[in-house]
Amino acid sequence: MARGKFRKSVLKRFKITKKGRALRRISGLNHFLSKKSRDLIRTKRKLTTSDLDLIENYLNY
């Protein structure tokens, strides 16, 4: 029986830690940071629970 394949795009973008947290690079923080507020930059660090569920579904093969 054939095994399912991992989604390569998810494997490239996320790393799952031992405790089950997902590490990722934050989008929108390359340049023009002086125009963005500190609150916006701080909130971009967080992952929502729905995003974490999607990531786990893609990696459960």
XYZ file of N, CA and C in Angstrom:
183
model
N 0.840 -1.174 0.000
C 0.000 0.000 0.000
C 0.891 1.245 0.000
N 0.543 2.202 -0.840
C 1.365 3.403 -0.977
C 1.162 4.340 0.210
N 2.246 4.947 0.629
C 2.169 5.925 1.719
C 1.852 7.296 1.152
N 1.214 8.105 1.954
C 0.956 9.480 1.546
C 2.237 10.291 1.566
N 2.275 11.325 0.755
C 3.463 12.169 0.702
C 3.281 13.376 1.608
N 4.397 13.851 2.148
C 4.378 15.091 2.906
C 4.174 16.254 1.943
N 3.623 17.309 2.455
C 3.561 18.535 1.668
C 4.904 19.227 1.818
N 5.659 19.248 0.736
C 7.021 19.790 0.788
C 7.025 21.274 1.147
N 5.996 22.003 0.735
C 5.959 23.426 1.046
C 5.826 23.649 2.550
N 5.090 22.788 3.235
C 4.934 22.912 4.685
C 6.227 22.528 5.386
N 6.896 21.506 4.894
C 8.153 21.092 5.509
C 9.226 22.169 5.394
N 9.185 22.938 4.314
C 10.181 23.994 4.129
C 9.909 25.198 5.025
N 8.642 25.442 5.338
C 8.278 26.677 6.021
C 8.147 26.547 7.529
N 7.939 25.339 8.027
C 7.674 25.155 9.450
C 8.598 24.104 10.037
N 8.891 24.278 11.321
C 9.638 23.275 12.062
C 8.855 23.006 13.341
N 8.581 21.735 13.632
C 7.838 21.356 14.821
C 8.844 21.005 15.906
N 8.697 21.619 17.083
C 9.604 21.368 18.188
C 9.179 20.106 18.941
N 9.976 19.694 19.923
C 9.645 18.507 20.712
C 8.338 18.658 21.464
N 8.065 19.880 21.907
C 6.841 20.122 22.667
C 5.624 20.326 21.777
N 5.810 20.279 20.468
C 4.686 20.390 19.556
C 4.401 21.785 19.048
N 5.276 22.715 19.332
C 5.082 24.067 18.832
C 5.611 24.168 17.407
N 5.019 25.052 16.639
C 5.457 25.258 15.259
C 6.274 26.537 15.183
N 7.481 26.428 14.661
C 8.334 27.584 14.454
C 8.266 27.971 12.985
N 8.207 29.265 12.725
C 8.129 29.729 11.353
C 8.778 31.088 11.237
N 9.091 31.468 10.025
C 9.603 32.804 9.759
C 8.404 33.708 9.535
N 8.440 34.894 10.092
C 7.306 35.804 10.049
C 7.303 36.553 8.718
N 6.148 36.600 8.079
C 6.048 37.301 6.802
C 5.899 38.797 7.034
N 6.332 39.559 6.078
C 6.155 41.004 6.129
C 7.148 41.740 6.993
N 8.265 41.120 7.342
C 9.248 41.786 8.185
C 10.623 41.834 7.514
N 10.647 42.040 6.221
C 11.926 42.110 5.525
C 12.500 43.520 5.509
N 11.697 44.485 5.081
C 12.179 45.854 4.997
C 10.999 46.784 5.205
N 11.249 48.084 5.217
C 10.252 49.109 5.530
C 9.702 48.927 6.945
N 10.540 48.534 7.876
C 10.076 48.285 9.235
C 9.823 49.566 10.007
N 10.439 50.666 9.577
C 10.236 51.912 10.318
C 8.814 52.439 10.145
N 8.155 52.053 9.070
C 6.775 52.491 8.838
C 5.779 51.681 9.658
N 6.161 50.485 10.072
C 5.244 49.593 10.782
C 5.327 49.835 12.287
N 4.190 49.714 12.918
C 4.159 49.964 14.356
C 4.765 48.791 15.109
N 5.214 49.059 16.318
C 5.792 47.997 17.143
C 4.733 46.961 17.508
N 3.475 47.402 17.673
C 2.394 46.460 17.989
C 2.167 45.482 16.848
N 2.218 45.968 15.615
C 2.037 45.097 14.460
C 3.153 44.066 14.384
N 4.362 44.497 14.601
C 5.499 43.579 14.543
C 5.393 42.537 15.650
N 4.947 42.964 16.828
C 4.813 42.034 17.952
C 3.715 40.991 17.686
N 2.599 41.413 17.100
C 1.512 40.469 16.857
C 1.831 39.499 15.727
N 2.740 39.859 14.840
C 3.109 38.958 13.760
C 3.894 37.751 14.261
N 4.384 37.781 15.485
C 5.145 36.659 16.024
C 4.251 35.479 16.396
N 2.974 35.727 16.598
C 2.093 34.701 17.148
C 1.466 33.855 16.045
N 1.236 32.591 16.348
C 0.498 31.692 15.477
C -0.902 31.523 16.045
N -1.899 31.536 15.201
C -3.245 31.272 15.690
C -3.446 29.768 15.806
N -4.437 29.362 16.569
C -4.668 27.920 16.763
C -5.142 27.263 15.479
N -5.875 27.985 14.654
C -6.331 27.399 13.394
C -5.145 27.116 12.476
N -4.163 28.010 12.468
C -2.968 27.776 11.664
C -2.221 26.546 12.154
N -2.134 26.388 13.457
C -1.425 25.242 14.013
C -2.139 23.935 13.665
N -3.467 23.938 13.673
C -4.223 22.743 13.299
C -3.988 22.376 11.843
N -3.941 23.384 10.966
C -3.687 23.119 9.547
C -2.304 22.526 9.340
N -1.319 23.066 10.043
C 0.048 22.571 9.909
C 0.122 21.115 10.356
N -0.518 20.791 11.467
C -0.489 19.415 11.961
C -1.191 18.464 11.000
N -2.268 18.921 10.362
C -2.960 18.072 9.395
C -2.081 17.776 8.192
N -1.312 18.749 7.745
C -0.440 18.535 6.602
C 0.726 17.613 6.935
N 1.145 17.565 8.195
C 2.317 16.774 8.568
C 1.963 15.411 9.148
N 0.696 15.035 9.183
C 0.298 13.778 9.820
C 0.249 12.613 8.843
N 1.278 12.419 8.045
C 1.316 11.262 7.147
C 2.239 10.219 7.688
